[in-house]
Short mmCIF file of C-alpha atoms and ligand atoms in Angstrom, two decimals:
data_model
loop_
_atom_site.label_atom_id
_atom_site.label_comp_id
_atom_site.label_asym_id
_atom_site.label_seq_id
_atom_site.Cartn_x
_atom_site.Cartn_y
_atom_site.Cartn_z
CA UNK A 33 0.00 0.00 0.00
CA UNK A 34 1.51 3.27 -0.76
CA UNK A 35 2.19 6.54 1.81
CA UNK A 36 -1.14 8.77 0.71
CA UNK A 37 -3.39 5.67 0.76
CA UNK A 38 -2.14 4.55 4.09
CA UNK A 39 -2.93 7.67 5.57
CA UNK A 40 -5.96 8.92 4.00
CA UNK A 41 -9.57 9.68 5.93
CA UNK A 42 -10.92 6.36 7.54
CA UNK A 43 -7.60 4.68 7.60
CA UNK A 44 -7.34 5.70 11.44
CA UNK A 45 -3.84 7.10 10.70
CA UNK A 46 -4.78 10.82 11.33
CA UNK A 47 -6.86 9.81 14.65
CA UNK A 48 -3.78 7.96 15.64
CA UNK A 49 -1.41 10.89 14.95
CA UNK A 50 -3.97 13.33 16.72
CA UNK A 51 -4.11 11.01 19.53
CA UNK A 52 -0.05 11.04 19.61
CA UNK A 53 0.16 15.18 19.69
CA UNK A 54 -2.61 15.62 22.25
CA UNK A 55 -1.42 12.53 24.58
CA UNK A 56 2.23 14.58 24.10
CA UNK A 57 0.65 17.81 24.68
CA UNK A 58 -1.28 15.84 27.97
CA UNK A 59 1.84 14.55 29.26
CA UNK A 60 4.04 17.89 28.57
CA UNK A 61 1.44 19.79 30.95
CA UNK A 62 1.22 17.05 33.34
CA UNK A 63 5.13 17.90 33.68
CA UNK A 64 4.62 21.44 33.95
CA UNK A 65 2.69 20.81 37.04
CA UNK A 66 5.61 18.46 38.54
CA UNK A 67 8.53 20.64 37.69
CA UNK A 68 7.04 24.07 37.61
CA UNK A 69 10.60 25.04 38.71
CA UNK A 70 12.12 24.45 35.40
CA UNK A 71 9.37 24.24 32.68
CA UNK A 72 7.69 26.93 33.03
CA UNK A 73 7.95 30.99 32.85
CA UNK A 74 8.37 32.88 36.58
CA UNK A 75 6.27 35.99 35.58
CA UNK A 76 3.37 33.81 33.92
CA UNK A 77 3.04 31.62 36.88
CA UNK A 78 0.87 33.76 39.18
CA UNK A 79 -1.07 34.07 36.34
CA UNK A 80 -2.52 30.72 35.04
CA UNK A 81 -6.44 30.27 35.88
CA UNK A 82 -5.55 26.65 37.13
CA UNK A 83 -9.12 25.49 37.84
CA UNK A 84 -9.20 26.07 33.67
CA UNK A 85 -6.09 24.74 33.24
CA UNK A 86 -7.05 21.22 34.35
CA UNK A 87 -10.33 21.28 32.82
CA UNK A 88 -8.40 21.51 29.28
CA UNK A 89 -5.89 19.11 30.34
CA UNK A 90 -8.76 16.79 31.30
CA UNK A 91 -10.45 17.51 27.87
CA UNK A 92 -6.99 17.20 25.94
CA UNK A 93 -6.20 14.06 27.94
CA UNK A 94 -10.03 12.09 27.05
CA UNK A 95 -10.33 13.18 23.34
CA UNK A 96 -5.93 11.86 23.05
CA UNK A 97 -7.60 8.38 24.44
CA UNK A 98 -11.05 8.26 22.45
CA UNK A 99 -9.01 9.64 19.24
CA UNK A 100 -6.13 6.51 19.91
CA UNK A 101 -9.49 4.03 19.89
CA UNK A 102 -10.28 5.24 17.17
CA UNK A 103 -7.54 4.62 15.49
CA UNK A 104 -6.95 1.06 16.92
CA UNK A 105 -10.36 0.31 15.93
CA UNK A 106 -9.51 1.53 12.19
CA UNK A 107 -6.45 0.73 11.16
CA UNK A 108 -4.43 -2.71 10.98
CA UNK A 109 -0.97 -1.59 12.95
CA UNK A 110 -2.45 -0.84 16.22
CA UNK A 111 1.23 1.46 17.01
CA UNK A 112 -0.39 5.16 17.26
CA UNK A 113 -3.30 4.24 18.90
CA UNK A 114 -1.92 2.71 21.65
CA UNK A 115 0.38 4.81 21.62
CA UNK A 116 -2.13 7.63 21.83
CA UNK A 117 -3.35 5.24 24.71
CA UNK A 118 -0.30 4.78 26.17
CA UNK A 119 1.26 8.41 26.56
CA UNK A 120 -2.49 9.18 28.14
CA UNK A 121 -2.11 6.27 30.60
CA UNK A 122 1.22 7.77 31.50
CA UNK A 123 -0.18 11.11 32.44
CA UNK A 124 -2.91 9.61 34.14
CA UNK A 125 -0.48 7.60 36.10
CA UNK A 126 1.44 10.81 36.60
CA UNK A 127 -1.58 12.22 38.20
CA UNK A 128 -3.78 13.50 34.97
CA UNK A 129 -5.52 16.33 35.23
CA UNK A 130 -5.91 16.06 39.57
CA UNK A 131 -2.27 16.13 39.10
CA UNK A 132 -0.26 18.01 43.00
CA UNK A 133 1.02 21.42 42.07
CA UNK A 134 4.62 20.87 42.97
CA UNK A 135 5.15 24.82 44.81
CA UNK A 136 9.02 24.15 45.83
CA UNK A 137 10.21 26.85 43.26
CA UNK A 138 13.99 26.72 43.20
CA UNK A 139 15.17 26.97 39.91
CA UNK A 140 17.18 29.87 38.39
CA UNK A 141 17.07 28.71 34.57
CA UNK A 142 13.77 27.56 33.24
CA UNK A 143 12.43 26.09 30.07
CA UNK A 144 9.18 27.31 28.72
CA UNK A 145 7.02 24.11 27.91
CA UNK A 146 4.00 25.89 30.02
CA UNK A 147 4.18 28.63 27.21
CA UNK A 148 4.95 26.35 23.90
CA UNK A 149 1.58 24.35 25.19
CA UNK A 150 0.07 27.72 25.47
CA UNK A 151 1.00 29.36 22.04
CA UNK A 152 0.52 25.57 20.69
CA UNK A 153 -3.32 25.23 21.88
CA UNK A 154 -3.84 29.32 20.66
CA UNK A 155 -2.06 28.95 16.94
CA UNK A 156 -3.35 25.76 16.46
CA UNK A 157 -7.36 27.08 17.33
CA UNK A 158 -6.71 30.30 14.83
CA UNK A 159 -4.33 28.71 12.14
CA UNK A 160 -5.79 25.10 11.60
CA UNK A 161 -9.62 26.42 10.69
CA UNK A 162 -8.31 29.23 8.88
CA UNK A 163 -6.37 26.75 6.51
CA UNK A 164 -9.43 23.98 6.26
CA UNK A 165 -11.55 27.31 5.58
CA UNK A 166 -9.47 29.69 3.02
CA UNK A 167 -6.31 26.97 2.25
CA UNK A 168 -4.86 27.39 -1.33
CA UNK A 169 -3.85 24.10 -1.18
CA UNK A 170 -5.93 20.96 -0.01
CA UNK A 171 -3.36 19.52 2.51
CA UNK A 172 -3.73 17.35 6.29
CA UNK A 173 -2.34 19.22 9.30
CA UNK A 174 -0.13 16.13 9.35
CA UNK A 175 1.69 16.92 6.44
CA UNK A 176 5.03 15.77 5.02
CA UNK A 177 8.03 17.31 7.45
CA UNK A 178 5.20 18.11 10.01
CA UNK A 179 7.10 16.13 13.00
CA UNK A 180 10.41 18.42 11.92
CA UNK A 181 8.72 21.77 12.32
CA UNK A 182 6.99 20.79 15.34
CA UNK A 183 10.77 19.67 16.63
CA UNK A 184 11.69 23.23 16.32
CA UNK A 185 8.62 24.90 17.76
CA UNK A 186 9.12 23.11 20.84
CA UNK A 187 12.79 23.67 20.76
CA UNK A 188 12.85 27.70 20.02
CA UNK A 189 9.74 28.06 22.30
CA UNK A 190 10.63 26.20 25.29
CA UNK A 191 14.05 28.80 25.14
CA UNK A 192 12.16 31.90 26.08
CA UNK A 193 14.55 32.40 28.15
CA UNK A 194 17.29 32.40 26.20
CA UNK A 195 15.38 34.50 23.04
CA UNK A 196 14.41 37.13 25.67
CA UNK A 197 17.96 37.07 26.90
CA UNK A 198 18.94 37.63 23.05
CA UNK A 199 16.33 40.35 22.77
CA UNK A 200 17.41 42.73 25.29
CA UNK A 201 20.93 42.19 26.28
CA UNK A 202 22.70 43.66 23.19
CA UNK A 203 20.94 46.79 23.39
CA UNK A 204 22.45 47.00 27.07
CA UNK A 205 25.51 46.06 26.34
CA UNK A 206 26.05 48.59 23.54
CA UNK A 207 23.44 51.65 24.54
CA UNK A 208 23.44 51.22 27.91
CA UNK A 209 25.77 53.65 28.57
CA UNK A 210 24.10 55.96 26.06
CA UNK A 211 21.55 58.23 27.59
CA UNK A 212 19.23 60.73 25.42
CA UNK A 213 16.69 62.30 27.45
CA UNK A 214 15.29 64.66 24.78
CA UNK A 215 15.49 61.97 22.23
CA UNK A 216 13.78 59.33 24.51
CA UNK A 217 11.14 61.95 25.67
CA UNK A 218 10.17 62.98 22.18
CA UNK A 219 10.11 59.45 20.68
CA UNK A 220 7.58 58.67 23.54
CA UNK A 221 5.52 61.38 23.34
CA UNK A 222 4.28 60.34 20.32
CA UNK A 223 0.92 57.85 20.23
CA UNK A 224 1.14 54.18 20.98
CA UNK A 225 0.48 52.79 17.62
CA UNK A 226 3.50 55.50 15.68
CA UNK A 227 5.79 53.86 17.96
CA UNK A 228 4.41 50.76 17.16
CA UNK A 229 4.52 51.07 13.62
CA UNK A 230 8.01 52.90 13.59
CA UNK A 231 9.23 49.82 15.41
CA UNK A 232 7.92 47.87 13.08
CA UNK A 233 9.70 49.50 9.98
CA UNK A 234 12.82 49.87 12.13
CA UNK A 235 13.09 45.91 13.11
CA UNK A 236 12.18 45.30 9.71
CA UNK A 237 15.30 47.14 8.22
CA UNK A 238 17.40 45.45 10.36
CA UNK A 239 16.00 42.13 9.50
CA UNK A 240 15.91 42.96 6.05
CA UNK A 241 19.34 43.45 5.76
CA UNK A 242 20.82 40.46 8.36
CA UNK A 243 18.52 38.02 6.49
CA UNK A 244 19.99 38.90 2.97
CA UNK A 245 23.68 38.45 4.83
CA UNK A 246 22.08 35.09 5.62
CA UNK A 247 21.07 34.52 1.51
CA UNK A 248 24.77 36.11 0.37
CA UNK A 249 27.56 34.99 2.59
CA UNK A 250 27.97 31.58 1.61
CA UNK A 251 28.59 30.02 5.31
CA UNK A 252 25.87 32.21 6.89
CA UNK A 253 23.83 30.60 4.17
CA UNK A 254 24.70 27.05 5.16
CA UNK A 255 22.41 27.92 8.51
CA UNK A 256 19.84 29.46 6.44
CA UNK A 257 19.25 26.78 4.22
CA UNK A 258 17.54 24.77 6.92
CA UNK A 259 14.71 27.68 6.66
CA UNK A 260 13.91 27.04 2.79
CA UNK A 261 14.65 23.61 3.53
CA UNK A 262 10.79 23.49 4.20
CA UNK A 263 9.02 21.52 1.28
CA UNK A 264 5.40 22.40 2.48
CA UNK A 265 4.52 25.22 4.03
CA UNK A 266 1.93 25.98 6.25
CA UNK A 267 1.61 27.85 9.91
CA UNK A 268 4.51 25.39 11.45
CA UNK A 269 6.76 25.64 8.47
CA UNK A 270 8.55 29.42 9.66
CA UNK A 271 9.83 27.73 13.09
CA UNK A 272 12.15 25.60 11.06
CA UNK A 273 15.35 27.60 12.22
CA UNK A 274 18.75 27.02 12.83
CA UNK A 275 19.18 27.49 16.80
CA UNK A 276 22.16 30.32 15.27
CA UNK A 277 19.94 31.87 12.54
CA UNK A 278 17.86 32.59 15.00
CA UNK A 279 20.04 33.50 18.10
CA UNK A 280 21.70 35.67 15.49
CA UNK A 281 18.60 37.61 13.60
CA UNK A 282 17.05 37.94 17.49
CA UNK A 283 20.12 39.56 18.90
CA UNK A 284 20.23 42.03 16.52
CA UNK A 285 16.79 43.47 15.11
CA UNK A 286 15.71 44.82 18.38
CA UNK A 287 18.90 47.06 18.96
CA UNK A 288 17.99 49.93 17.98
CA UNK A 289 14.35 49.77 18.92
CA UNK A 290 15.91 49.64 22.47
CA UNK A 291 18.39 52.26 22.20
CA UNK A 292 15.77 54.85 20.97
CA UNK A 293 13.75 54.37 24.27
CA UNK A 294 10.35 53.42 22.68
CA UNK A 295 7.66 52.77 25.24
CA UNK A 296 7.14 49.31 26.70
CA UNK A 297 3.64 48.55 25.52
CA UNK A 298 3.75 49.03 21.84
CA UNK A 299 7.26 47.13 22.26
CA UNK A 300 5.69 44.16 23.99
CA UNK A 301 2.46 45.00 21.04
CA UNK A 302 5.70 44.43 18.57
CA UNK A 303 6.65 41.04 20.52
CA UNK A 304 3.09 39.43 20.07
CA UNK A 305 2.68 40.73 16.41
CA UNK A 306 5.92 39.51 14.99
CA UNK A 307 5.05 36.28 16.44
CA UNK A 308 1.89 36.40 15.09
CA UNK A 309 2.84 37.80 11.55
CA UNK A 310 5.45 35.69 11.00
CA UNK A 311 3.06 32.68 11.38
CA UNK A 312 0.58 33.65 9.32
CA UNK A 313 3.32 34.99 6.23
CA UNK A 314 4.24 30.72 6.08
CA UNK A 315 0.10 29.51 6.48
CA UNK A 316 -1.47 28.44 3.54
CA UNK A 317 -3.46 30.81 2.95
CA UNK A 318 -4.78 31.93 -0.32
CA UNK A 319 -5.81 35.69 0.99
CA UNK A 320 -5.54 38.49 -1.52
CA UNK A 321 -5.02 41.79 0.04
CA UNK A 322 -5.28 44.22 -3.16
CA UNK A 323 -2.69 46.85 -3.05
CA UNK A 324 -2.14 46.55 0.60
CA UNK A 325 -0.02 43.57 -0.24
CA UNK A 326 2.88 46.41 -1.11
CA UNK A 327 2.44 47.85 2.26
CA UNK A 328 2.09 44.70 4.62
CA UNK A 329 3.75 40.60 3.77
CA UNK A 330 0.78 38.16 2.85
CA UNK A 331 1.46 35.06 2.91
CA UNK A 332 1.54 35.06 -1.10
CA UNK A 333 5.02 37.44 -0.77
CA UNK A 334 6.98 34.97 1.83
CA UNK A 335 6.16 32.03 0.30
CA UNK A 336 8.20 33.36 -3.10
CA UNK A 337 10.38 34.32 -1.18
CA UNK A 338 10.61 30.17 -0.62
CA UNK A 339 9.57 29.20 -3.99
CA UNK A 340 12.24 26.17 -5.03
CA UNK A 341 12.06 27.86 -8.88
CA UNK A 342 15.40 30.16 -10.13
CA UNK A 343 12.53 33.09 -10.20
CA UNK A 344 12.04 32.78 -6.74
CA UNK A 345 16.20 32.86 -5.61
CA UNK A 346 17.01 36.26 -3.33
CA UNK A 347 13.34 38.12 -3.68
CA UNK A 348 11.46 39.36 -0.89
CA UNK A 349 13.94 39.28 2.52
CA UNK A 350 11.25 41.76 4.23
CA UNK A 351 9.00 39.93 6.85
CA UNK A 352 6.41 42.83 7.39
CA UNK A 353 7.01 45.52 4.86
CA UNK A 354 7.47 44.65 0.85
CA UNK A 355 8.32 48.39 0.30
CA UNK A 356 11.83 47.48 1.75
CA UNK A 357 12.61 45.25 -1.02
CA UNK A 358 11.23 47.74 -3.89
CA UNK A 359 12.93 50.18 -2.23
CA UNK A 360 16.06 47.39 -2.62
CA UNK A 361 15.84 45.83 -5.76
CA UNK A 362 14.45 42.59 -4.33
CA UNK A 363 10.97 42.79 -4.67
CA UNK A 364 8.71 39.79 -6.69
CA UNK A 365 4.92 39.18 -6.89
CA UNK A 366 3.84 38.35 -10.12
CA UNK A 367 0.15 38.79 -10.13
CA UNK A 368 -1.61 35.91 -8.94
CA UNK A 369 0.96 33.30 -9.25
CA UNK A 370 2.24 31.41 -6.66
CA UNK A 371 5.94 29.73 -6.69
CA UNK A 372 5.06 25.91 -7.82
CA UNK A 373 7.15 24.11 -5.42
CA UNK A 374 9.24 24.73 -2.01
CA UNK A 375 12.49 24.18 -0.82
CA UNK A 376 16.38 24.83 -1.53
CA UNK A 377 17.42 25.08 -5.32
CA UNK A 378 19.93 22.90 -6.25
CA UNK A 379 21.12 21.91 -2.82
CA UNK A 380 20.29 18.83 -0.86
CA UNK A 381 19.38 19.66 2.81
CA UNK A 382 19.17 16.83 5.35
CA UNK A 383 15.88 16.52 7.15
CA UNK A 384 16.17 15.47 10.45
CA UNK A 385 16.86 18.13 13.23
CA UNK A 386 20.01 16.70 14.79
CA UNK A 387 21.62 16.05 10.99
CA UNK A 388 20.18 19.77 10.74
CA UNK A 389 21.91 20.92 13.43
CA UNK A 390 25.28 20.23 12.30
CA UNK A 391 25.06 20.55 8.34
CA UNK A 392 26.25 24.07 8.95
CA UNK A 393 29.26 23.12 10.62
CA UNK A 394 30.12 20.10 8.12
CA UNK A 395 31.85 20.64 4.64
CA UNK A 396 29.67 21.34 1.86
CA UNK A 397 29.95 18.73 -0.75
CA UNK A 398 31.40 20.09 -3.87
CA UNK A 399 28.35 18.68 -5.55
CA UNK A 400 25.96 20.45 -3.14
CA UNK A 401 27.30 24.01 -2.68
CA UNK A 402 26.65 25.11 -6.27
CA UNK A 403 23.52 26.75 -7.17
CA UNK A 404 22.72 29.44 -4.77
CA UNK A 405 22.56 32.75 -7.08
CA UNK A 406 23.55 35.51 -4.88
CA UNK A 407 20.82 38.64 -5.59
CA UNK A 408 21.65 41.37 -8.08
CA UNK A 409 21.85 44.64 -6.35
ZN1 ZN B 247 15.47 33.44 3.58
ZN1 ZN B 248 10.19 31.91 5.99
#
């Protein structure tokens, strides 16, 4: 029997995968409530409604265990749903959704599993209808390379503390010294949603430029590459990124954001709409804007800018504003069109996170380094 027929509707594969995530999801929160210390964020703790929290755990944990009968029920190999089963019996064995709040806090260094589950449950309630209802192309959740991208959700989410470490220390340790009161006053007396946007352009500009580095210097590109690596894209496809790609592009767009002294809000307004935008410019979404797609990235101008054709190579580095690369000499939308295919052009990327991990740091093959066209300028 072949892949697509093994894992179509009725054949109990895609209950058996859903049972899988939410069992993992189950058994991730279940931790969260054992290890507080070191899975989840300080400043959110005080927070979380918990009453709610198990009632969705409960609800998560029940429709893992029905979805993994289902599966076993449908499908010859019995592995993912009792798997499903299994991973749910764990939790529940762990203590389910009754689960003790372990309140020993006594952890410096944290990982933030309580707020990948979090942005997880959110994205996935927003980004999975909104695909079924407006998708340009017909494909499962599940898709080809899903387990990969999911990998590096859970990996770049879980170190908040590390990307908020990356976000505000360089502007310390260069501007911290620097001190502009007239400058600082007059950039925040101006409304919440100029700073916001003037933020916005500013990060953008930065990124522009560090993400072309990325496309142009051939060993920066070698990290890169496990970006446009992605064959299908979708909402999970942008957080397949090279722990340095992003370490690098984090450390460095907010800089001077921070040393002009914008307010906090429409920074922290910034935080939650990059993460946000930059979702929803991979999602597979066939959404026409008109001519407010020169103004603000659809999803239609980042996926070129992953299209595996020539036409595609070194167009549109912006992630929020196309005017950058008109302004550049970068930008490409041609009409309705859509690049036919995704991926790296004439290179072959691994495509498994830990071979992933070190292909930057391994010699390129003769054979494999060849056909990156650096962009005309
Ligand atoms: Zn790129
Ligand atoms: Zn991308």
């Amino acid at each position: 029997m072949n892949l697509d027929t093994d894992r179509k509707l009725g054949t109990g594969w895609i209950s058996g995968t859903a049972s899988v995530s939410l069992a993992t999801i189950g058994l991730c929160a279940v931790f969260c409530f054992h290890f507080p210390s070191y899975l989840t964020i300080p400043e959110a703790r005080e927070y979380y409604p918990i009453a709610w929290v198990r009632g969705l755990l409960h609800i998560i944990l029940v429709s893992g265990f029905l979805l993994g009968l289902t599966s076993v029920m449908l499908r010859h190999s019995k592995i993912l749903g009792m798997s499903g089963m299994g991973i749910v019996g764990l939790a529940a064995l762990l203590g389910g959704s009754r689960v003790q709040l372990d309140t020993d806090l006594k952890s410096d260094w944290y990982l933030g599993l309580d707020y990948a589950l979090l942005i997880l449950i959110v994205y996935s309630l927003i980004f999975i209808p909104l695909e079924k209802l407006f998708g340009r192309l017909p494909q499962s959740v599940f898709r080809k390379g899903w387990r990969l991208d999911a990998t590096y959700f859970f990996v770049s989410t879980m170190l908040v503390q590390l990307t908020t470490y990356l976000t505000l220390k360089p502007a310390v340790v260069l501007f911290g010294w620097a001190d502009f009161p007239a400058l600082h006053n007059f950039i925040r007396s101006q409304p919440g949603w100029l700073q916001f946007l003037e933020i916005m352009l500013l990060a953008d500009l930065v990124q522009y430029w560090v993400h072309r580095m990325f496309h142009q210097v051939p060993w920066l590109w070698r990290f890169h590459a496990i970006h446009h690596s992605a064959e299908v894209m979708d909402w999970m496809a942008g957080n397949r990124l090279h722990i340095v790609d992003l370490a690098l592009t984090r450390s460095l767009i907010y800089i001077p954001s921070f040393a002009l002294g914008f307010d906090e809000m429409p920074m922290y307004a910034y935080i939650v709409f990059v993460s946000l935008h930059s979702v929803l410019i991979h999602a597979n979404l066939g959404v026409k804007l008109g001519w407010w797609r020169f103004l603000f990235a659809t999803p239609q101008f980042h996926h070129w800018h992953h299209g595996a054709e020539p036409e595609a190579i070194d167009k549109n580095f912006a992630v929020h504003v196309p005017l950058l690369d008109l302004l550049f000499g970068t930008f490409y939308l041609p009409g309705d069109r859509w690049p036919q295919s995704y991926g790296v052009f004439g290179e072959k990327v691994p495509d498994r996170f830990l071979s992933q991990l070190v292909y930057p740091f391994r010699r390129p093959q003769a054979a494999k380094q060849t056909d990156h066209q650096p962009a005309e300028s």
